[in-house]
Coordinates of C-alpha atoms and ligand atoms in Angstrom, one line a residue:
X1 CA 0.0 0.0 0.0
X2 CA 1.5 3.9 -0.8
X3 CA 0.7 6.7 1.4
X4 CA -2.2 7.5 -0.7
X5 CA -3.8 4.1 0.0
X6 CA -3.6 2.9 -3.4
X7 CA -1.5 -0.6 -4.3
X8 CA 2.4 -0.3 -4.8
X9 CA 3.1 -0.7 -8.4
X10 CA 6.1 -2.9 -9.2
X11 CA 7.9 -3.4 -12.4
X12 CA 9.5 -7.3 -12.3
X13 CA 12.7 -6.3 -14.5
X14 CA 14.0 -9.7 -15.5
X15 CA 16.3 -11.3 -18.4
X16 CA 14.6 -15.0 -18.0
X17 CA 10.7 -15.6 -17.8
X18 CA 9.1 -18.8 -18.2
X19 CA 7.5 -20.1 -20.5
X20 CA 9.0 -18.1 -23.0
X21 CA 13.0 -17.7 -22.3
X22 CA 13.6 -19.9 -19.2
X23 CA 17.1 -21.3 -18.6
X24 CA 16.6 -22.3 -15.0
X25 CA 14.8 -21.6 -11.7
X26 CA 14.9 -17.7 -12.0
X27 CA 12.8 -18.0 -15.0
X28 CA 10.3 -19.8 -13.1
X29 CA 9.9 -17.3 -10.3
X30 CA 9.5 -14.4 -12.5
X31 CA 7.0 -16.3 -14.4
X32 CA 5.1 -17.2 -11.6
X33 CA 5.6 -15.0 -8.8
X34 CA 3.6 -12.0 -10.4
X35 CA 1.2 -13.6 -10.2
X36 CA 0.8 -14.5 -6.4
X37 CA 2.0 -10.8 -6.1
X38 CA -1.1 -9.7 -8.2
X39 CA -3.4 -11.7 -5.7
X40 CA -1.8 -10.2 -2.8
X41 CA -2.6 -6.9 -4.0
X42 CA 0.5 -5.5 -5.6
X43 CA -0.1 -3.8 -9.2
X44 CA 3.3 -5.8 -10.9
X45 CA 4.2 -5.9 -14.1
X46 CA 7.5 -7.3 -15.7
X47 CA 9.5 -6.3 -18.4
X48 CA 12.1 -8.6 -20.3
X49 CA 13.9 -8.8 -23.8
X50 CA 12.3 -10.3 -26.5
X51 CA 15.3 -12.4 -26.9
X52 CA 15.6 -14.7 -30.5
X53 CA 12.5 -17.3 -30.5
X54 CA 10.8 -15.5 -27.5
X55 CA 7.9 -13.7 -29.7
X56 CA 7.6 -17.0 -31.6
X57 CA 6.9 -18.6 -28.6
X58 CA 4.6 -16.2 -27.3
X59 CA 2.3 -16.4 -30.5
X60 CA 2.9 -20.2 -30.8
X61 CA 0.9 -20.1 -27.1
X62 CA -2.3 -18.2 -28.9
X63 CA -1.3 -15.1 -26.6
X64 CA -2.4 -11.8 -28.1
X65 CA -0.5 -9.1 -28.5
X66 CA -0.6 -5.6 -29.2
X67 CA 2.3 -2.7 -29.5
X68 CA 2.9 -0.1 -27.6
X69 CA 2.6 3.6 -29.6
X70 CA 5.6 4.8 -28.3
X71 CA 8.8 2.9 -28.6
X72 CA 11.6 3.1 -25.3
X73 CA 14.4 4.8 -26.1
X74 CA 17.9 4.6 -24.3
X75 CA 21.2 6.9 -24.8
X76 CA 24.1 4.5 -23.9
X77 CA 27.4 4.3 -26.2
X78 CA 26.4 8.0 -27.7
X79 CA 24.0 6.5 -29.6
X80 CA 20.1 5.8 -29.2
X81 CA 19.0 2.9 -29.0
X82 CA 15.2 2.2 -29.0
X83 CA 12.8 -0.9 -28.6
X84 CA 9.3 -1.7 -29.6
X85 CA 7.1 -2.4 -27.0
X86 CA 5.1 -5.4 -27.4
X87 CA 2.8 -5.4 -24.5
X88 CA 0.5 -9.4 -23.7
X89 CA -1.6 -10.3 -20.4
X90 CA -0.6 -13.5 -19.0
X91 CA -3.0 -14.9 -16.4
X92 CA -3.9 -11.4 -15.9
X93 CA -0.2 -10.3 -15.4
X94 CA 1.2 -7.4 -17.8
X95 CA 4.3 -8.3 -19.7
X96 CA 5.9 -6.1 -21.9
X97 CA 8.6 -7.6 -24.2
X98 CA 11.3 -5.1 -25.3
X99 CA 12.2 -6.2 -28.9
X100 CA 15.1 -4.5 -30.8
X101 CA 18.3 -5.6 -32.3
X102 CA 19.9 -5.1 -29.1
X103 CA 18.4 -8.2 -28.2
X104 CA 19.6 -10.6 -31.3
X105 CA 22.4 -12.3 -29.2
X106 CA 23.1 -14.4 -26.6
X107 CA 20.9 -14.5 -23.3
X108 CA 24.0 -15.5 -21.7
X109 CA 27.2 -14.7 -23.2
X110 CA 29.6 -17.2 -22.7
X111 CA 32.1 -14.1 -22.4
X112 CA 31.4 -10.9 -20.4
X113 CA 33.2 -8.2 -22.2
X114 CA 32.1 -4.2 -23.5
X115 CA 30.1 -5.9 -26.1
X116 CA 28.3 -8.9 -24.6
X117 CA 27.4 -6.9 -21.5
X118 CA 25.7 -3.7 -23.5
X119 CA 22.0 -5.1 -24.3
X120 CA 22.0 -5.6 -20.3
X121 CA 22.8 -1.5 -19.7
X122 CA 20.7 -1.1 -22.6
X123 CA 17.5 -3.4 -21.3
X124 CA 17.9 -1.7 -17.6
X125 CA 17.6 1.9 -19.3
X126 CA 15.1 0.9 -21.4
X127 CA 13.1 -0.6 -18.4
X128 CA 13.2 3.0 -16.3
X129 CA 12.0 4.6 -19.8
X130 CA 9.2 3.0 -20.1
X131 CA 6.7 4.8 -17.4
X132 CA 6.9 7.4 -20.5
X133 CA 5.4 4.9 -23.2
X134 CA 2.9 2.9 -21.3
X135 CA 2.0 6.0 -18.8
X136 CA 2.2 3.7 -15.9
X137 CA 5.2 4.7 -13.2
X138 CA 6.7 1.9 -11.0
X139 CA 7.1 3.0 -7.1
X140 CA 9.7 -0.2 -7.2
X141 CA 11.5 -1.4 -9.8
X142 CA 12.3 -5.3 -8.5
X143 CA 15.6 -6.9 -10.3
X144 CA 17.1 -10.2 -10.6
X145 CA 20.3 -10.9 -10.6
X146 CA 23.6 -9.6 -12.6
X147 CA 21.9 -9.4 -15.9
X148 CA 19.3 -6.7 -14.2
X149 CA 21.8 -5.2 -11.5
X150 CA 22.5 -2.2 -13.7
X151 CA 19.2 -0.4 -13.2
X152 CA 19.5 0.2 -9.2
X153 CA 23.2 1.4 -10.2
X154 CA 21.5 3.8 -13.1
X155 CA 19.3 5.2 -10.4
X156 CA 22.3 5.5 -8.2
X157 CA 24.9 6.9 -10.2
X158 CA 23.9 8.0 -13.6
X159 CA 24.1 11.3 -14.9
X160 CA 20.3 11.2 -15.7
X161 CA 19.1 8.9 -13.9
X162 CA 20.3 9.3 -10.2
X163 CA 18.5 12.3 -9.7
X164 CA 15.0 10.7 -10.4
X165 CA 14.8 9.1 -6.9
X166 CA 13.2 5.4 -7.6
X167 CA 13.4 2.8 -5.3
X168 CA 14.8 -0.6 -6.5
X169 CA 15.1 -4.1 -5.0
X170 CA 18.0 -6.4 -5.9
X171 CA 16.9 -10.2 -5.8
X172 CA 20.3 -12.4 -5.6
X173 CA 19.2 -16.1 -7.4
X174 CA 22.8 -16.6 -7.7
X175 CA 25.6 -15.0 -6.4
X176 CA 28.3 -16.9 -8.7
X177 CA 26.9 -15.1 -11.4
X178 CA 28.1 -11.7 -11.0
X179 CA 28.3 -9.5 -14.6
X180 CA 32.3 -8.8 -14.2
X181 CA 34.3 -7.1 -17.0
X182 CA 36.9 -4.7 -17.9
X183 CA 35.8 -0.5 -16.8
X184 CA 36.4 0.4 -20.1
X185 CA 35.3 1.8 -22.9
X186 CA 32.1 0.4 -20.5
X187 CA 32.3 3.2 -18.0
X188 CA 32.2 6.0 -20.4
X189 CA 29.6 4.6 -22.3
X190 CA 27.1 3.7 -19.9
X191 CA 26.6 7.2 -18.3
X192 CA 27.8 6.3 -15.2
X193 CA 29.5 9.6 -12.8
X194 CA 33.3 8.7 -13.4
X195 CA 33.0 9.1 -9.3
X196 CA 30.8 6.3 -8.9
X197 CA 33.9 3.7 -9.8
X198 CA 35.2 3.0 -6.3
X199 CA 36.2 0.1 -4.0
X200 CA 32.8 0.8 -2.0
X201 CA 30.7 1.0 -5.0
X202 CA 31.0 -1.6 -8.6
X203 CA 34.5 -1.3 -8.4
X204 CA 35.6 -4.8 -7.7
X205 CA 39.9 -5.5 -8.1
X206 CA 39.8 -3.2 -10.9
X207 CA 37.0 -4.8 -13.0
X208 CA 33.4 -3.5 -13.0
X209 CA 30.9 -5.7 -11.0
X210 CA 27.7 -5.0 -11.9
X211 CA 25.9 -7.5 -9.1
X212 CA 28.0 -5.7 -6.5
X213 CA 27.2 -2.4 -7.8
X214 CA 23.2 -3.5 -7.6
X215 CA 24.2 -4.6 -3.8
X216 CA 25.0 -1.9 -3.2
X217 CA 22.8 0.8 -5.1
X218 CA 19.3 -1.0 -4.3
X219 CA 17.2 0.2 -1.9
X220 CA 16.4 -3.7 -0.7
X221 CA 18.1 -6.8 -1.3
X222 CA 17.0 -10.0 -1.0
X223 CA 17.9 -13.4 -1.6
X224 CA 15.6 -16.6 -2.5
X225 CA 16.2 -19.2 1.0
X226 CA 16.8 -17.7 4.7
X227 CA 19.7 -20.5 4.9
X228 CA 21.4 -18.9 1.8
X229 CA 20.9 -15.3 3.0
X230 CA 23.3 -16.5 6.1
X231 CA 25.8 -18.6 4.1
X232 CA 26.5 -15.0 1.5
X233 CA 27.8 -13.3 3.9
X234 CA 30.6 -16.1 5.0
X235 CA 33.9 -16.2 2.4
X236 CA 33.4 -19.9 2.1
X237 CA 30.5 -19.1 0.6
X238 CA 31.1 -16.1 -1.8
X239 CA 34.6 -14.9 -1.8
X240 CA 35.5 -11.5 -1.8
X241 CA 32.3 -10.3 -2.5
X242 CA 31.1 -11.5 1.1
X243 CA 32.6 -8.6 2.7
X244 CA 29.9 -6.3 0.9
X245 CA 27.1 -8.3 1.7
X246 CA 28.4 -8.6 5.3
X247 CA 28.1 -5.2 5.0
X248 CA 24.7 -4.5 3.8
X249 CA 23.1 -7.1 5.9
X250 CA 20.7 -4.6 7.3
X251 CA 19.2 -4.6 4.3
X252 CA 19.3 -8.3 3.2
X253 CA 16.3 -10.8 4.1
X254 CA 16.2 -14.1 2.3
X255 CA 12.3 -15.6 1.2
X256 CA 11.8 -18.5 0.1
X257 CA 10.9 -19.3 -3.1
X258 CA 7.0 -20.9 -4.1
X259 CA 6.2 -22.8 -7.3
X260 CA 3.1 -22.3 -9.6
X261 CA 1.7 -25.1 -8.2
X262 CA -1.2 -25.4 -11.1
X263 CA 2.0 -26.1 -13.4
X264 CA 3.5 -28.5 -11.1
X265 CA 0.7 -30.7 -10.3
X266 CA 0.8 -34.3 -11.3
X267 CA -2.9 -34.1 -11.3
X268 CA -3.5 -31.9 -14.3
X269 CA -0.1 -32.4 -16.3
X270 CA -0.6 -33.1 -20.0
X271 CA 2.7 -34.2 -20.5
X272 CA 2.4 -37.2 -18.2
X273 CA 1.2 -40.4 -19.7
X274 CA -1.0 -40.8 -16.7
X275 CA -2.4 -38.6 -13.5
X276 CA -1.9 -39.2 -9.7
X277 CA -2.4 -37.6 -6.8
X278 CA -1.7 -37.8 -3.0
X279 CA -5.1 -39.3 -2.8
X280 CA -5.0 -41.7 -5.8
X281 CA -1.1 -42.5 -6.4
X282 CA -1.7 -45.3 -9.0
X283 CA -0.8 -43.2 -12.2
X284 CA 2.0 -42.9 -10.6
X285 CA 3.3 -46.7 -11.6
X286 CA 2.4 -45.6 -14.9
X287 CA 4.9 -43.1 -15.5
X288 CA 7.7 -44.8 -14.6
X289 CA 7.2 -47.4 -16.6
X290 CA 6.9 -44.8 -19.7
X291 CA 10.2 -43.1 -18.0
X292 CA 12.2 -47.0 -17.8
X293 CA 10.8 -47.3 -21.4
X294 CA 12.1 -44.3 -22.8
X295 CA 15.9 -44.7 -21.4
X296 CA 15.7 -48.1 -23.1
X297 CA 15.4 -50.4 -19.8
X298 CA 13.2 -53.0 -18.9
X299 CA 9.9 -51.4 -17.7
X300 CA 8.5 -53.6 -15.8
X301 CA 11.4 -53.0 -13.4
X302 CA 10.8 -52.6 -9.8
X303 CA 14.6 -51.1 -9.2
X304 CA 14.2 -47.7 -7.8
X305 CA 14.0 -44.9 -10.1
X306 CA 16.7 -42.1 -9.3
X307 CA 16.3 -38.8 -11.7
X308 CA 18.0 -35.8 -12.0
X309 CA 17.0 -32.5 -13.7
X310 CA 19.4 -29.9 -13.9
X311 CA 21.9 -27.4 -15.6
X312 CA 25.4 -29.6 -15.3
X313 CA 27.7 -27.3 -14.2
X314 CA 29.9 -27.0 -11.0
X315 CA 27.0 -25.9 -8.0
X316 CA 24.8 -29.0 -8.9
X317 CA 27.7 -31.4 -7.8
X318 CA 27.6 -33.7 -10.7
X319 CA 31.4 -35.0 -10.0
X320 CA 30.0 -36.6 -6.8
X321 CA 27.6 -38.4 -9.2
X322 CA 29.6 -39.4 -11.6
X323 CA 32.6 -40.1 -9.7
X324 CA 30.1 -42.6 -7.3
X325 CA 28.9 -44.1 -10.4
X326 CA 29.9 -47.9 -9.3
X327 CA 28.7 -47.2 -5.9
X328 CA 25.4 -45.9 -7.6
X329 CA 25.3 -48.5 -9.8
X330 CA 26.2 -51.6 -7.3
X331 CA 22.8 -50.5 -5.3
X332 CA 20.6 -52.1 -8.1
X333 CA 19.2 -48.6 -8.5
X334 CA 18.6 -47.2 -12.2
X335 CA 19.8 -43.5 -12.4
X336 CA 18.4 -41.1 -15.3
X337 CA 19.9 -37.7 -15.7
X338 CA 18.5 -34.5 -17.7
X339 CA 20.6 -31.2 -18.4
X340 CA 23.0 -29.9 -20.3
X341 CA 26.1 -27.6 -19.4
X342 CA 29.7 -27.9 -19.1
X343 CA 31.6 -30.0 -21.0
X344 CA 33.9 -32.2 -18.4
X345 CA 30.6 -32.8 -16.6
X346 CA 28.5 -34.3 -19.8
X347 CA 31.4 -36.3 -20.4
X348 CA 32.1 -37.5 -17.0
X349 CA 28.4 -38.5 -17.1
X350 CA 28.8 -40.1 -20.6
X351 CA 31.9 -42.5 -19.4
X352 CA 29.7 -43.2 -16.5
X353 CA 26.5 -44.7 -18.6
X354 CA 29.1 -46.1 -21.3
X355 CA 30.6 -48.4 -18.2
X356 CA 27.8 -49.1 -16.9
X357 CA 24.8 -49.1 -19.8
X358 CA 22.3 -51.5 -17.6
X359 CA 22.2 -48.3 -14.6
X360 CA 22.8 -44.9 -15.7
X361 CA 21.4 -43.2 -18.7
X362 CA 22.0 -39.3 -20.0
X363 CA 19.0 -37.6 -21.4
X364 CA 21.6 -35.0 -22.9
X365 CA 19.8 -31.0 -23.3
X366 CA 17.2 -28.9 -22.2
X367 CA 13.3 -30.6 -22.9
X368 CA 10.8 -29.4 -20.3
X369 CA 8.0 -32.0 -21.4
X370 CA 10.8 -34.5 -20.1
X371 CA 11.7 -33.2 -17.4
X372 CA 7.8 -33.8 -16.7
X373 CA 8.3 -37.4 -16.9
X374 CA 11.0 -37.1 -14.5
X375 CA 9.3 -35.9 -11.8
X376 CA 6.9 -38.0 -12.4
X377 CA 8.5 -41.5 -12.9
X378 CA 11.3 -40.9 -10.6
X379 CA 11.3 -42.5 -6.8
X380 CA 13.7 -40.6 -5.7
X381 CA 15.2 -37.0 -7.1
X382 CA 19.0 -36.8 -6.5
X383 CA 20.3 -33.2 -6.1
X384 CA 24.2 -33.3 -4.3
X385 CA 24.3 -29.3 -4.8
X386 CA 27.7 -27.9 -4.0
X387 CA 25.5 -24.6 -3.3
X388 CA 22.0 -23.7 -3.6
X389 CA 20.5 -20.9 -3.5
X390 CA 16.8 -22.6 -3.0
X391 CA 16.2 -24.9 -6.2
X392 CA 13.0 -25.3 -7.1
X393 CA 13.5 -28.9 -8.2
X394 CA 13.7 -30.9 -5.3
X395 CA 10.0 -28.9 -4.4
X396 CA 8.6 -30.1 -7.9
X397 CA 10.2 -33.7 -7.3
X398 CA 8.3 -33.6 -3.7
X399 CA 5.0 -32.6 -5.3
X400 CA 5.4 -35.5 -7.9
X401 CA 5.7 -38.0 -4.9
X402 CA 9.5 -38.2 -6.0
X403 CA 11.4 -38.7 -3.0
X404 CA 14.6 -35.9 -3.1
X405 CA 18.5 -36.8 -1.8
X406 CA 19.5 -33.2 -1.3
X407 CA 23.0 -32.2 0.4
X408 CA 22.1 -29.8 3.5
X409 CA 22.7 -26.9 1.7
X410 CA 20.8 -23.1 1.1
X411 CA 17.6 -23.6 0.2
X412 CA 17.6 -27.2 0.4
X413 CA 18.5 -27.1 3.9
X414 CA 15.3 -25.2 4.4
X415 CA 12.7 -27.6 2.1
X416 CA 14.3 -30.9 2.8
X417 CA 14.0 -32.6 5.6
X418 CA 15.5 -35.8 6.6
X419 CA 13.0 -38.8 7.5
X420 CA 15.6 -40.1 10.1
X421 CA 15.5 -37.3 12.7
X422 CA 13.2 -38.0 15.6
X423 CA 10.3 -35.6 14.3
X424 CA 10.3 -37.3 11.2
X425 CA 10.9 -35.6 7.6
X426 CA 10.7 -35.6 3.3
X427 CA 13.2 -36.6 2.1
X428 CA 17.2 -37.8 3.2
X429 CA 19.6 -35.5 3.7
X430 CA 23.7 -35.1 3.8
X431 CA 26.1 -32.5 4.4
X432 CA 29.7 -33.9 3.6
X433 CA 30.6 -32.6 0.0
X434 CA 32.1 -35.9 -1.4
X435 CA 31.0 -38.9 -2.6
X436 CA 30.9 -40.8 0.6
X437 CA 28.3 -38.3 2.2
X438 CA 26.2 -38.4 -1.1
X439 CA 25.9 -42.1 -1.1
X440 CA 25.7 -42.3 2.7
X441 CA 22.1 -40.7 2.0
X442 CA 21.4 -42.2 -1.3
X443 CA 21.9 -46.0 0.2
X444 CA 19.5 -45.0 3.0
X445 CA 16.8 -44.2 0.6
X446 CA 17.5 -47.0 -2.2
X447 CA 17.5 -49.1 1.3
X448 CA 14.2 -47.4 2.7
X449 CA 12.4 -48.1 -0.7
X450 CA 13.3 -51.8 -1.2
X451 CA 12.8 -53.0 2.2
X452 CA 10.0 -50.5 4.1
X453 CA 7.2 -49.9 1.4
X454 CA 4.8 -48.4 4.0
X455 CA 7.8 -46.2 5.5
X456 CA 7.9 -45.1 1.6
X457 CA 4.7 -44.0 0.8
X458 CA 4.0 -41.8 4.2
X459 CA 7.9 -40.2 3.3
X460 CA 6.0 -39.4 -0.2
X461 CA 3.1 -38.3 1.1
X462 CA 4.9 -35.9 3.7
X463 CA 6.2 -33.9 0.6
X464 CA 3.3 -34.9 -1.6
X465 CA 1.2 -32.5 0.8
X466 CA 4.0 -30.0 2.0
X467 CA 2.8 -26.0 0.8
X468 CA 5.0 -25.1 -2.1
X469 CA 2.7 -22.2 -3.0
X470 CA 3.9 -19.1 -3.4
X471 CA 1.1 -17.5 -0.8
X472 CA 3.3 -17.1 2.3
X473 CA 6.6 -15.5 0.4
X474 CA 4.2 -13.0 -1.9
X475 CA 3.2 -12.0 1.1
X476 CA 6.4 -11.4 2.3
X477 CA 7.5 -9.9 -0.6
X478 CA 4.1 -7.6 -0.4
X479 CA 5.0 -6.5 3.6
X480 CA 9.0 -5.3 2.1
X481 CA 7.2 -3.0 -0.9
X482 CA 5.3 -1.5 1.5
X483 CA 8.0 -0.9 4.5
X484 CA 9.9 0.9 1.3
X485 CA 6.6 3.0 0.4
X486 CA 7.1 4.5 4.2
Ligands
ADP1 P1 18.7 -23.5 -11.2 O1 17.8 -22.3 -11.3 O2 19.9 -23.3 -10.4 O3 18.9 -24.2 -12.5 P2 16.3 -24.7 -9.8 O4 16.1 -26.0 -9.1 O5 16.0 -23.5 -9.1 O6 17.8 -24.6 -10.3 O7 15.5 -24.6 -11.2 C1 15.7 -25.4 -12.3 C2 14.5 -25.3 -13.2 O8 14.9 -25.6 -14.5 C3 13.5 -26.4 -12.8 O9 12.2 -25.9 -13.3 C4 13.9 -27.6 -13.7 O10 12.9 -28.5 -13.9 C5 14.4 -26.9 -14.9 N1 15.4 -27.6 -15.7 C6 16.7 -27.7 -15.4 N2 17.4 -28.4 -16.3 C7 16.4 -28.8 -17.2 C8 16.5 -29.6 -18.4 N3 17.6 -30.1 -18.9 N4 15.3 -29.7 -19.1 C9 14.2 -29.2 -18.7 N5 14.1 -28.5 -17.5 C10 15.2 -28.3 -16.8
GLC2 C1 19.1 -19.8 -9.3 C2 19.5 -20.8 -8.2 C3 18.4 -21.7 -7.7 C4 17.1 -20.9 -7.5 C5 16.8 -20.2 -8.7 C6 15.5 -19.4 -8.5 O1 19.2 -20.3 -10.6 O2 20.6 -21.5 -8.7 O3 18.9 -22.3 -6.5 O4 16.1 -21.8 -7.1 O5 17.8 -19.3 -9.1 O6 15.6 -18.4 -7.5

């Protein structure tokens, strides 16, 4: 609520937005937390690049359209560079898609330099024009993450815009991801004060840092699990850039993240072969026979299913997976893996499934009907995160009656539970970051399922009927707009 008594109008600025350009879990929560912000009474709309395919996708989802009048304009490398608006309601949230050849390339250069990192300066400008073409001012402009960070800087420090006074939040999904590259020619163009390159600002050992710079420049900063809000602030955790957010801890809460639990429900997917619920779990058999089929092993198998879905690289532990492979596979259990990313980790998975073809299979790439199946066909969701900063997909596996192995980590420290404490729990849990604490859990829970069937289906059921909506942290989210509107 404002002073006036009217609702706080927030403008999601995000690079990732599901269903059209997701990459991971940050897409998903600006695609769905609007939402659950709309029904807690906050007037949010989000803005976002019409990256290559995104449009395509839009139309190909019978979503109507219409341009803005006016297009946005931004001044950044003395040049202009404007947009077209394209403006579509999405369950009743506004989204307005920025579409110019600014955003042609990459969503996420493989290599931050002048170049790669100008559509993001570009996109944040662009985003705190556009009150002037839709007629529709933000109190709070809410950003995610490095490829946003540059707007709360803007309103901090550039020529034009520091003097206007807006309020910004800076969400952190991912600290490693921090938008670093050389100062120049970026300072000059960007519009930035020369002063506002210092150690206490986006200066960071003499590269620019644009996620420290939106640390520090935003109003309110939050990060997406309580547990990871604590670890940030520790150098095991984040390095050098701890210090800061040691720093500005007064202003740093961490909330939870929720999932559109409509999407998520394995009683309405249509990309499951059958439905199930916590009620009727027989569909459930169903699906994992049309999982076992589809990896080529025998489906009437009653070997527990593991399944992971994930982007392979470093925070998702995938060494521990692949270097336990004989360990994995001498349980009896079948292992199924989804994602795509780094190189040494699809191979190491690759050697893994080639010596041992009967147990582990790669799904190798990015396909979210899959990934469906997954959750769906699994028994049990391995995730032996390095770090976390909540992952959303031990929540889905939990609502899919999948049974998650999580290492007791940020935001899977505070969703996963282990069943072996005294008050009971969802899931099993570990902490040591090696093989040996992964498969310390993962034998209890292969165990667990092949001997205690009833013990099984209450664990399911525990996370089967856990609240993964997103109604408690939107209104969280709801009660830090209005402390800033005070
Ligand atoms: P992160 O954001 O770090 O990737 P999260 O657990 O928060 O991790 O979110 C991951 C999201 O991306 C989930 O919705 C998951 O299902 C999805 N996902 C990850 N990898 C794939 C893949 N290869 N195919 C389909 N969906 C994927
Ligand atoms: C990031 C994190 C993940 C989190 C997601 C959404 O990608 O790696 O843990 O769930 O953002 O906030």
């Amino acid at each position: 609520m404002t002073k006036s008594g009217s609702a706080v109008k927030v403008l999601f600025v995000t690079t990732e937005l599901a269903p059209f350009s997701k990459v991971g879990g940050l897409g998903d929560v600006a695609g769905s937390l609007p939402k659950a912000l709309r029904q807690a009474g906050v007037d949010v709309r989000v803005v976002t690049p019409a990256w290559p395919g995104v449009l395509e996708r839009v139309a190909a989802l019978g979503i109507k359209t219409t341009t803005v009048k006016t297009k946005v304009y931004a001044a950044y490398d003395w040049r202009i560079h404007s947009a077209n608006v394209i403006k579509a309601t999405v369950d009743g949230v506004t989204i307005y898609f920025l579409n110019s050849e600014d955003y042609s390339g990459s969503q996420y250069p493989s290599q931050l330099n002048f170049w790669s990192a100008s559509p993001f300066a570009v996109f944040c400008m662009q985003a705190l024009e556009l009150k002037d073409a839709i007629d529709w001012e933000p109190d709070i402009y809410h950003c995610h993450d490095w490829t946003s960070a540059f707007l709360p800087c803007a309103l901090a420090w550039h020529r034009h815009y520091r003097q206007t006074g807006g309020k910004s939040i800076m969400t952190l999904h991912n600290v490693a991801y921090q938008g670093i590259l050389e100062p120049s020619p970026f300072l000059e163009a960007s519009g930035l004060e020369p002063w506002s390159f210092n150690s206490s600002t986006m200066e960071f050992y003499g590269q620019v840092n644009l996620l420290k710079g939106g640390i520090v420049a935003a109003t309110a900063v939050t990060t997406v699990s309580p547990t990871y809000a604590n670890e940030i602030q520790t150098y095991e955790s984040t390095r050098e850039l701890s210090g800061i957010l040691y720093q500005q801890r007064s202003k740093l809460r961490g909330i939870i993240n929720g999932l559109d639990v409509k999407f998520w429900d394995p009683n309405g997917d249509k990309a499951i072969p059958a439905k199930f619920s916590a009620k009727d779990l027989k569909g459930k058999a169903a699906c994992k026979k049309a999982l076992l089929e589809r990896a080529g092993f025998d489906p009437k198998s009653d070997a527990p299913v593991i399944v992971c879905v994930s982007r392979l690289v470093e925070q998702k532990g995938f060494d521990m997976v692949f270097n336990g492979a004989a360990q994995i596979a001498e349980t009896g259990a079948k292992l199924l893996i989804l994602g795509s990313g780094n190189d040494w980790i699809e191979n190491g998975i690759i050697q893994a499934s080639e010596t041992y073809p009967q147990s582990i299979k790669l799904f190798k790439g990015y396909d979210e009907p899959l990934s469906h199946l997954m959750y769906a066909g699994g028994d049990i969701f391995l995730m032996p995160s390095v770090f976390e900063p909540c992952g959303l997909s031990q929540m889905i596996s939990m609502r899919y009656g999948t049974v998650p192995v999580v290492r007791e980590v940020g935001g899977l420290r505070d969703t996963v539970f282990d069943v072996d404490r005294p008050e009971g729990g969802n899931g099993f849990t570990f902490q040591t970051c090696d093989v040996d604490g992964m498969m310390w859990a993962l034998r209890r829970a292969v165990d667990r399922y092949n001997n205690n069937k009833a013990q099984w289906k209450e664990i399911m059921l525990e996370g089967m009927h856990e609240d993964f909506t997103w109604d408690k942290s939107a209104g969280l989210y709801k009660n830090l707009y209005d402390e800033l509107m005070q």
